[in-house]
Protein backbone atom coordinates (compact mmCIF):
# COMPACT_ATOMS: atom_id res chain seq x y z
CA UNK A 1 0.00 0.00 0.00
CA UNK A 2 1.28 3.48 -0.88
CA UNK A 3 2.22 5.44 2.25
CA UNK A 4 0.50 8.64 1.10
CA UNK A 5 -2.45 7.21 -0.79
CA UNK A 6 -5.33 9.73 -0.83
CA UNK A 7 -3.22 12.33 0.99
CA UNK A 8 -2.95 15.95 -0.18
CA UNK A 9 0.39 17.61 0.56
CA UNK A 10 0.93 21.37 0.43
CA UNK A 11 4.70 21.68 -0.11
CA UNK A 12 6.57 24.98 -0.12
CA UNK A 13 9.91 25.31 -1.88
CA UNK A 14 9.25 22.07 -3.73
CA UNK A 15 10.90 22.75 -7.06
CA UNK A 16 14.59 22.30 -6.22
CA UNK A 17 16.94 20.90 -3.60
CA UNK A 18 15.45 18.99 -0.68
CA UNK A 19 11.95 20.14 -1.58
CA UNK A 20 12.18 18.71 -5.09
CA UNK A 21 13.41 15.38 -3.74
CA UNK A 22 10.49 15.41 -1.29
CA UNK A 23 8.06 16.15 -4.11
CA UNK A 24 9.32 13.13 -6.04
CA UNK A 25 9.12 10.88 -2.98
CA UNK A 26 5.63 12.08 -2.05
CA UNK A 27 4.36 11.66 -5.60
CA UNK A 28 5.75 8.13 -5.77
CA UNK A 29 4.06 7.38 -2.43
CA UNK A 30 0.67 8.27 -3.92
CA UNK A 31 0.18 11.84 -2.70
CA UNK A 32 -1.60 14.61 -4.51
CA UNK A 33 0.65 17.65 -4.42
CA UNK A 34 0.30 21.41 -4.38
CA UNK A 35 3.84 22.72 -4.85
CA UNK A 36 4.66 26.34 -4.04
CA UNK A 37 7.68 28.25 -5.31
CA UNK A 38 8.57 31.89 -5.86
CA UNK A 39 10.72 31.03 -8.89
CA UNK A 40 8.85 30.57 -12.17
CA UNK A 41 11.89 29.07 -13.89
CA UNK A 42 12.29 26.36 -11.26
CA UNK A 43 8.57 25.62 -11.50
CA UNK A 44 8.95 25.09 -15.24
CA UNK A 45 11.91 22.74 -14.70
CA UNK A 46 10.10 20.78 -11.99
CA UNK A 47 7.00 20.39 -14.14
CA UNK A 48 8.98 18.46 -16.74
CA UNK A 49 9.76 15.76 -14.15
CA UNK A 50 6.72 15.92 -11.90
CA UNK A 51 3.92 16.50 -14.38
CA UNK A 52 0.81 14.65 -13.24
CA UNK A 53 -2.90 15.23 -12.91
CA UNK A 54 -2.33 14.86 -9.18
CA UNK A 55 0.26 17.66 -8.96
CA UNK A 56 -0.33 21.39 -9.29
CA UNK A 57 2.10 24.30 -9.02
CA UNK A 58 1.51 27.77 -7.64
CA UNK A 59 3.81 30.78 -7.92
CA UNK A 60 3.96 32.40 -4.49
CA UNK A 61 6.41 33.84 -1.96
CA UNK A 62 5.97 32.31 1.50
CA UNK A 63 7.06 35.64 3.01
CA UNK A 64 3.89 37.20 1.58
CA UNK A 65 0.83 36.28 3.65
CA UNK A 66 -1.67 37.21 0.92
CA UNK A 67 0.08 35.03 -1.64
CA UNK A 68 0.16 32.09 0.76
CA UNK A 69 -3.55 32.55 1.46
CA UNK A 70 -4.27 32.39 -2.29
CA UNK A 71 -2.09 29.30 -2.65
CA UNK A 72 -3.90 27.51 0.18
CA UNK A 73 -7.26 28.45 -1.35
CA UNK A 74 -6.10 27.18 -4.74
CA UNK A 75 -5.03 23.85 -3.23
CA UNK A 76 -8.39 23.44 -1.50
CA UNK A 77 -10.25 24.38 -4.66
CA UNK A 78 -8.38 21.75 -6.69
CA UNK A 79 -8.18 18.88 -4.18
CA UNK A 80 -10.85 19.69 -1.59
CA UNK A 81 -8.63 19.17 1.44
CA UNK A 82 -5.11 19.39 2.84
CA UNK A 83 -3.62 16.56 4.90
CA UNK A 84 -0.03 17.79 5.21
CA UNK A 85 1.71 21.14 5.14
CA UNK A 86 5.44 20.76 4.60
CA UNK A 87 7.19 24.06 5.24
CA UNK A 88 10.36 23.50 3.26
CA UNK A 89 10.95 26.87 1.57
CA UNK A 90 13.95 28.71 2.95
CA UNK A 91 16.96 30.83 2.21
CA UNK A 92 20.45 30.64 3.72
CA UNK A 93 22.27 33.77 2.60
CA UNK A 94 24.18 35.62 3.82
CA UNK A 95 26.98 33.61 5.38
CA UNK A 96 28.18 36.30 7.77
CA UNK A 97 28.85 37.04 11.43
CA UNK A 98 26.03 38.91 13.14
CA UNK A 99 27.77 42.30 13.13
CA UNK A 100 28.26 42.03 9.36
CA UNK A 101 24.61 41.15 8.68
CA UNK A 102 22.50 44.06 7.47
CA UNK A 103 19.06 44.79 8.84
CA UNK A 104 17.55 43.98 5.45
CA UNK A 105 19.34 40.60 5.31
CA UNK A 106 18.23 39.79 8.87
CA UNK A 107 14.60 40.64 8.16
CA UNK A 108 14.52 38.71 4.88
CA UNK A 109 15.82 35.53 6.51
CA UNK A 110 13.20 35.67 9.25
CA UNK A 111 10.40 36.65 6.86
CA UNK A 112 11.05 33.57 4.72
CA UNK A 113 12.35 30.91 7.11
CA UNK A 114 10.08 31.69 10.06
CA UNK A 115 7.39 33.92 8.59
CA UNK A 116 6.60 31.31 5.95
CA UNK A 117 5.64 28.82 8.67
CA UNK A 118 3.43 31.44 10.30
CA UNK A 119 1.66 32.18 7.03
CA UNK A 120 0.96 28.57 6.03
CA UNK A 121 -0.29 27.80 9.53
CA UNK A 122 -2.41 30.93 9.72
CA UNK A 123 -4.21 30.11 6.49
CA UNK A 124 -4.01 26.31 6.51
CA UNK A 125 -4.77 25.29 10.09
CA UNK A 126 -8.52 25.01 9.60
CA UNK A 127 -8.02 22.58 6.72
CA UNK A 128 -5.67 20.51 8.88
CA UNK A 129 -8.19 20.45 11.72
CA UNK A 130 -10.72 18.93 9.35
CA UNK A 131 -8.31 16.31 8.05
CA UNK A 132 -6.49 15.61 11.33
CA UNK A 133 -3.36 16.20 9.32
CA UNK A 134 0.24 17.04 10.10
CA UNK A 135 2.83 19.77 9.68
CA UNK A 136 6.46 19.18 8.81
CA UNK A 137 9.10 21.91 9.01
CA UNK A 138 12.48 21.69 7.33
CA UNK A 139 14.92 22.79 9.99
CA UNK A 140 18.65 22.34 10.26
CA UNK A 141 21.14 20.85 12.68
CA UNK A 142 22.71 24.30 13.02
CA UNK A 143 19.54 25.49 14.73
CA UNK A 144 20.64 23.35 17.67
CA UNK A 145 24.43 23.62 17.60
CA UNK A 146 25.15 26.90 15.78
CA UNK A 147 27.59 27.50 12.95
CA UNK A 148 30.47 29.83 12.29
CA UNK A 149 29.86 32.93 10.14
CA UNK A 150 26.18 32.07 9.65
CA UNK A 151 24.52 33.71 12.64
CA UNK A 152 21.23 35.01 11.23
CA UNK A 153 20.47 31.78 9.38
CA UNK A 154 21.15 29.64 12.43
CA UNK A 155 18.91 31.96 14.47
CA UNK A 156 16.03 31.29 12.09
CA UNK A 157 16.54 27.55 12.35
CA UNK A 158 16.67 27.74 16.12
CA UNK A 159 13.32 29.51 15.90
CA UNK A 160 11.99 26.72 13.69
CA UNK A 161 12.94 24.18 16.38
CA UNK A 162 11.13 26.11 19.09
CA UNK A 163 8.12 26.74 16.85
CA UNK A 164 7.85 23.06 16.00
CA UNK A 165 7.66 22.05 19.66
CA UNK A 166 5.20 24.79 20.60
CA UNK A 167 3.00 24.06 17.59
CA UNK A 168 3.01 20.38 18.48
CA UNK A 169 1.54 21.24 21.88
CA UNK A 170 -0.96 23.74 20.52
CA UNK A 171 -2.36 21.48 17.82
CA UNK A 172 -2.22 18.07 19.52
CA UNK A 173 -5.81 18.50 20.82
CA UNK A 174 -6.92 18.57 17.17
CA UNK A 175 -5.00 15.41 16.31
CA UNK A 176 -2.47 17.41 14.31
CA UNK A 177 1.14 16.28 14.56
CA UNK A 178 3.99 18.78 14.09
CA UNK A 179 7.57 17.68 13.49
CA UNK A 180 10.77 18.92 11.91
CA UNK A 181 13.61 17.33 10.04
CA UNK A 182 17.11 18.62 10.77
CA UNK A 183 19.77 17.92 8.13
CA UNK A 184 23.42 18.91 8.44
CA UNK A 185 25.00 19.36 5.02
CA UNK A 186 22.98 18.35 1.95
CA UNK A 187 24.07 18.92 -1.63
CA UNK A 188 21.58 21.51 -2.89
CA UNK A 189 21.71 24.87 -4.70
CA UNK A 190 21.54 26.57 -1.28
CA UNK A 191 24.59 24.65 -0.08
CA UNK A 192 26.55 25.49 -3.22
CA UNK A 193 25.74 29.15 -2.63
CA UNK A 194 26.91 28.87 0.98
CA UNK A 195 30.14 27.19 -0.16
CA UNK A 196 30.95 30.06 -2.51
CA UNK A 197 30.55 32.54 0.37
CA UNK A 198 33.21 30.83 2.50
CA UNK A 199 36.71 32.30 2.90
CA UNK A 200 38.17 29.34 0.96
CA UNK A 201 35.47 27.81 -1.26
CA UNK A 202 37.90 25.19 -2.60
CA UNK A 203 38.03 23.56 0.83
CA UNK A 204 34.27 23.59 1.36
CA UNK A 205 33.62 20.19 -0.25
CA UNK A 206 36.20 18.45 1.92
CA UNK A 207 34.83 20.20 4.99
CA UNK A 208 31.26 19.17 4.18
CA UNK A 209 32.25 15.54 3.77
CA UNK A 210 34.26 15.54 6.98
CA UNK A 211 31.60 17.01 9.28
CA UNK A 212 29.45 13.90 8.81
CA UNK A 213 30.48 10.87 10.83
CA UNK A 214 29.41 8.67 7.92
CA UNK A 215 32.04 10.39 5.80
CA UNK A 216 30.12 12.10 3.02
CA UNK A 217 27.72 14.93 2.29
CA UNK A 218 24.49 13.39 0.97
CA UNK A 219 22.03 14.28 -1.76
CA UNK A 220 18.53 15.43 -0.86
CA UNK A 221 16.93 12.01 -1.32
CA UNK A 222 18.08 10.85 2.13
CA UNK A 223 16.20 13.78 3.68
CA UNK A 224 13.14 13.09 1.54
CA UNK A 225 12.96 9.52 2.83
CA UNK A 226 12.90 10.77 6.43
CA UNK A 227 10.28 13.39 5.56
CA UNK A 228 8.11 10.76 3.92
CA UNK A 229 8.20 8.74 7.12
CA UNK A 230 7.34 11.71 9.34
CA UNK A 231 4.28 12.75 7.33
CA UNK A 232 3.02 9.19 6.90
CA UNK A 233 0.87 7.18 9.28
CA UNK A 234 3.96 5.19 10.20
CA UNK A 235 4.87 8.19 12.39
CA UNK A 236 1.34 8.52 13.77
CA UNK A 237 2.52 8.70 17.38
CA UNK A 238 5.43 11.10 16.79
CA UNK A 239 4.99 14.81 17.39
CA UNK A 240 7.25 17.63 18.57
CA UNK A 241 10.24 15.74 17.19
CA UNK A 242 13.29 17.46 15.68
CA UNK A 243 14.68 14.52 13.74
CA UNK A 244 18.38 14.79 12.82
CA UNK A 245 19.12 13.31 9.40
CA UNK A 246 22.73 14.28 9.63
CA UNK A 247 25.04 11.33 9.18
CA UNK A 248 26.07 11.71 12.81
CA UNK A 249 27.35 15.27 12.40
CA UNK A 250 25.96 16.27 15.80
CA UNK A 251 28.32 13.78 17.45
CA UNK A 252 31.28 16.03 16.79
CA UNK A 253 30.70 18.88 14.37
CA UNK A 254 34.12 19.91 13.11
CA UNK A 255 35.33 23.48 12.93
CA UNK A 256 36.53 25.10 9.76
CA UNK A 257 40.25 24.69 9.22
CA UNK A 258 42.55 27.58 10.06
CA UNK A 259 42.75 28.45 6.38
CA UNK A 260 38.99 28.91 6.37
CA UNK A 261 38.76 30.78 9.66
CA UNK A 262 37.06 34.07 8.85
CA UNK A 263 38.23 35.72 12.06
CA UNK A 264 41.99 35.06 11.91
CA UNK A 265 42.81 38.69 11.09
CA UNK A 266 40.30 40.42 13.39
Coordinates of C-alpha atoms in Angstrom, one line a residue:
X1 CA 0.0 0.0 0.0
X2 CA 1.3 3.5 -0.9
X3 CA 2.2 5.4 2.2
X4 CA 0.5 8.6 1.1
X5 CA -2.4 7.2 -0.8
X6 CA -5.3 9.7 -0.8
X7 CA -3.2 12.3 1.0
X8 CA -2.9 15.9 -0.2
X9 CA 0.4 17.6 0.6
X10 CA 0.9 21.4 0.4
X11 CA 4.7 21.7 -0.1
X12 CA 6.6 25.0 -0.1
X13 CA 9.9 25.3 -1.9
X14 CA 9.3 22.1 -3.7
X15 CA 10.9 22.8 -7.1
X16 CA 14.6 22.3 -6.2
X17 CA 16.9 20.9 -3.6
X18 CA 15.4 19.0 -0.7
X19 CA 11.9 20.1 -1.6
X20 CA 12.2 18.7 -5.1
X21 CA 13.4 15.4 -3.7
X22 CA 10.5 15.4 -1.3
X23 CA 8.1 16.2 -4.1
X24 CA 9.3 13.1 -6.0
X25 CA 9.1 10.9 -3.0
X26 CA 5.6 12.1 -2.1
X27 CA 4.4 11.7 -5.6
X28 CA 5.8 8.1 -5.8
X29 CA 4.1 7.4 -2.4
X30 CA 0.7 8.3 -3.9
X31 CA 0.2 11.8 -2.7
X32 CA -1.6 14.6 -4.5
X33 CA 0.7 17.7 -4.4
X34 CA 0.3 21.4 -4.4
X35 CA 3.8 22.7 -4.8
X36 CA 4.7 26.3 -4.0
X37 CA 7.7 28.3 -5.3
X38 CA 8.6 31.9 -5.9
X39 CA 10.7 31.0 -8.9
X40 CA 8.8 30.6 -12.2
X41 CA 11.9 29.1 -13.9
X42 CA 12.3 26.4 -11.3
X43 CA 8.6 25.6 -11.5
X44 CA 9.0 25.1 -15.2
X45 CA 11.9 22.7 -14.7
X46 CA 10.1 20.8 -12.0
X47 CA 7.0 20.4 -14.1
X48 CA 9.0 18.5 -16.7
X49 CA 9.8 15.8 -14.1
X50 CA 6.7 15.9 -11.9
X51 CA 3.9 16.5 -14.4
X52 CA 0.8 14.6 -13.2
X53 CA -2.9 15.2 -12.9
X54 CA -2.3 14.9 -9.2
X55 CA 0.3 17.7 -9.0
X56 CA -0.3 21.4 -9.3
X57 CA 2.1 24.3 -9.0
X58 CA 1.5 27.8 -7.6
X59 CA 3.8 30.8 -7.9
X60 CA 4.0 32.4 -4.5
X61 CA 6.4 33.8 -2.0
X62 CA 6.0 32.3 1.5
X63 CA 7.1 35.6 3.0
X64 CA 3.9 37.2 1.6
X65 CA 0.8 36.3 3.6
X66 CA -1.7 37.2 0.9
X67 CA 0.1 35.0 -1.6
X68 CA 0.2 32.1 0.8
X69 CA -3.5 32.6 1.5
X70 CA -4.3 32.4 -2.3
X71 CA -2.1 29.3 -2.7
X72 CA -3.9 27.5 0.2
X73 CA -7.3 28.5 -1.3
X74 CA -6.1 27.2 -4.7
X75 CA -5.0 23.9 -3.2
X76 CA -8.4 23.4 -1.5
X77 CA -10.3 24.4 -4.7
X78 CA -8.4 21.7 -6.7
X79 CA -8.2 18.9 -4.2
X80 CA -10.9 19.7 -1.6
X81 CA -8.6 19.2 1.4
X82 CA -5.1 19.4 2.8
X83 CA -3.6 16.6 4.9
X84 CA 0.0 17.8 5.2
X85 CA 1.7 21.1 5.1
X86 CA 5.4 20.8 4.6
X87 CA 7.2 24.1 5.2
X88 CA 10.4 23.5 3.3
X89 CA 10.9 26.9 1.6
X90 CA 13.9 28.7 2.9
X91 CA 17.0 30.8 2.2
X92 CA 20.4 30.6 3.7
X93 CA 22.3 33.8 2.6
X94 CA 24.2 35.6 3.8
X95 CA 27.0 33.6 5.4
X96 CA 28.2 36.3 7.8
X97 CA 28.8 37.0 11.4
X98 CA 26.0 38.9 13.1
X99 CA 27.8 42.3 13.1
X100 CA 28.3 42.0 9.4
X101 CA 24.6 41.2 8.7
X102 CA 22.5 44.1 7.5
X103 CA 19.1 44.8 8.8
X104 CA 17.6 44.0 5.4
X105 CA 19.3 40.6 5.3
X106 CA 18.2 39.8 8.9
X107 CA 14.6 40.6 8.2
X108 CA 14.5 38.7 4.9
X109 CA 15.8 35.5 6.5
X110 CA 13.2 35.7 9.2
X111 CA 10.4 36.7 6.9
X112 CA 11.1 33.6 4.7
X113 CA 12.3 30.9 7.1
X114 CA 10.1 31.7 10.1
X115 CA 7.4 33.9 8.6
X116 CA 6.6 31.3 6.0
X117 CA 5.6 28.8 8.7
X118 CA 3.4 31.4 10.3
X119 CA 1.7 32.2 7.0
X120 CA 1.0 28.6 6.0
X121 CA -0.3 27.8 9.5
X122 CA -2.4 30.9 9.7
X123 CA -4.2 30.1 6.5
X124 CA -4.0 26.3 6.5
X125 CA -4.8 25.3 10.1
X126 CA -8.5 25.0 9.6
X127 CA -8.0 22.6 6.7
X128 CA -5.7 20.5 8.9
X129 CA -8.2 20.4 11.7
X130 CA -10.7 18.9 9.3
X131 CA -8.3 16.3 8.1
X132 CA -6.5 15.6 11.3
X133 CA -3.4 16.2 9.3
X134 CA 0.2 17.0 10.1
X135 CA 2.8 19.8 9.7
X136 CA 6.5 19.2 8.8
X137 CA 9.1 21.9 9.0
X138 CA 12.5 21.7 7.3
X139 CA 14.9 22.8 10.0
X140 CA 18.7 22.3 10.3
X141 CA 21.1 20.8 12.7
X142 CA 22.7 24.3 13.0
X143 CA 19.5 25.5 14.7
X144 CA 20.6 23.4 17.7
X145 CA 24.4 23.6 17.6
X146 CA 25.1 26.9 15.8
X147 CA 27.6 27.5 12.9
X148 CA 30.5 29.8 12.3
X149 CA 29.9 32.9 10.1
X150 CA 26.2 32.1 9.6
X151 CA 24.5 33.7 12.6
X152 CA 21.2 35.0 11.2
X153 CA 20.5 31.8 9.4
X154 CA 21.2 29.6 12.4
X155 CA 18.9 32.0 14.5
X156 CA 16.0 31.3 12.1
X157 CA 16.5 27.5 12.3
X158 CA 16.7 27.7 16.1
X159 CA 13.3 29.5 15.9
X160 CA 12.0 26.7 13.7
X161 CA 12.9 24.2 16.4
X162 CA 11.1 26.1 19.1
X163 CA 8.1 26.7 16.9
X164 CA 7.9 23.1 16.0
X165 CA 7.7 22.0 19.7
X166 CA 5.2 24.8 20.6
X167 CA 3.0 24.1 17.6
X168 CA 3.0 20.4 18.5
X169 CA 1.5 21.2 21.9
X170 CA -1.0 23.7 20.5
X171 CA -2.4 21.5 17.8
X172 CA -2.2 18.1 19.5
X173 CA -5.8 18.5 20.8
X174 CA -6.9 18.6 17.2
X175 CA -5.0 15.4 16.3
X176 CA -2.5 17.4 14.3
X177 CA 1.1 16.3 14.6
X178 CA 4.0 18.8 14.1
X179 CA 7.6 17.7 13.5
X180 CA 10.8 18.9 11.9
X181 CA 13.6 17.3 10.0
X182 CA 17.1 18.6 10.8
X183 CA 19.8 17.9 8.1
X184 CA 23.4 18.9 8.4
X185 CA 25.0 19.4 5.0
X186 CA 23.0 18.4 1.9
X187 CA 24.1 18.9 -1.6
X188 CA 21.6 21.5 -2.9
X189 CA 21.7 24.9 -4.7
X190 CA 21.5 26.6 -1.3
X191 CA 24.6 24.7 -0.1
X192 CA 26.5 25.5 -3.2
X193 CA 25.7 29.2 -2.6
X194 CA 26.9 28.9 1.0
X195 CA 30.1 27.2 -0.2
X196 CA 31.0 30.1 -2.5
X197 CA 30.6 32.5 0.4
X198 CA 33.2 30.8 2.5
X199 CA 36.7 32.3 2.9
X200 CA 38.2 29.3 1.0
X201 CA 35.5 27.8 -1.3
X202 CA 37.9 25.2 -2.6
X203 CA 38.0 23.6 0.8
X204 CA 34.3 23.6 1.4
X205 CA 33.6 20.2 -0.3
X206 CA 36.2 18.5 1.9
X207 CA 34.8 20.2 5.0
X208 CA 31.3 19.2 4.2
X209 CA 32.3 15.5 3.8
X210 CA 34.3 15.5 7.0
X211 CA 31.6 17.0 9.3
X212 CA 29.5 13.9 8.8
X213 CA 30.5 10.9 10.8
X214 CA 29.4 8.7 7.9
X215 CA 32.0 10.4 5.8
X216 CA 30.1 12.1 3.0
X217 CA 27.7 14.9 2.3
X218 CA 24.5 13.4 1.0
X219 CA 22.0 14.3 -1.8
X220 CA 18.5 15.4 -0.9
X221 CA 16.9 12.0 -1.3
X222 CA 18.1 10.9 2.1
X223 CA 16.2 13.8 3.7
X224 CA 13.1 13.1 1.5
X225 CA 13.0 9.5 2.8
X226 CA 12.9 10.8 6.4
X227 CA 10.3 13.4 5.6
X228 CA 8.1 10.8 3.9
X229 CA 8.2 8.7 7.1
X230 CA 7.3 11.7 9.3
X231 CA 4.3 12.8 7.3
X232 CA 3.0 9.2 6.9
X233 CA 0.9 7.2 9.3
X234 CA 4.0 5.2 10.2
X235 CA 4.9 8.2 12.4
X236 CA 1.3 8.5 13.8
X237 CA 2.5 8.7 17.4
X238 CA 5.4 11.1 16.8
X239 CA 5.0 14.8 17.4
X240 CA 7.2 17.6 18.6
X241 CA 10.2 15.7 17.2
X242 CA 13.3 17.5 15.7
X243 CA 14.7 14.5 13.7
X244 CA 18.4 14.8 12.8
X245 CA 19.1 13.3 9.4
X246 CA 22.7 14.3 9.6
X247 CA 25.0 11.3 9.2
X248 CA 26.1 11.7 12.8
X249 CA 27.3 15.3 12.4
X250 CA 26.0 16.3 15.8
X251 CA 28.3 13.8 17.4
X252 CA 31.3 16.0 16.8
X253 CA 30.7 18.9 14.4
X254 CA 34.1 19.9 13.1
X255 CA 35.3 23.5 12.9
X256 CA 36.5 25.1 9.8
X257 CA 40.3 24.7 9.2
X258 CA 42.6 27.6 10.1
X259 CA 42.7 28.5 6.4
X260 CA 39.0 28.9 6.4
X261 CA 38.8 30.8 9.7
X262 CA 37.1 34.1 8.8
X263 CA 38.2 35.7 12.1
X264 CA 42.0 35.1 11.9
X265 CA 42.8 38.7 11.1
X266 CA 40.3 40.4 13.4

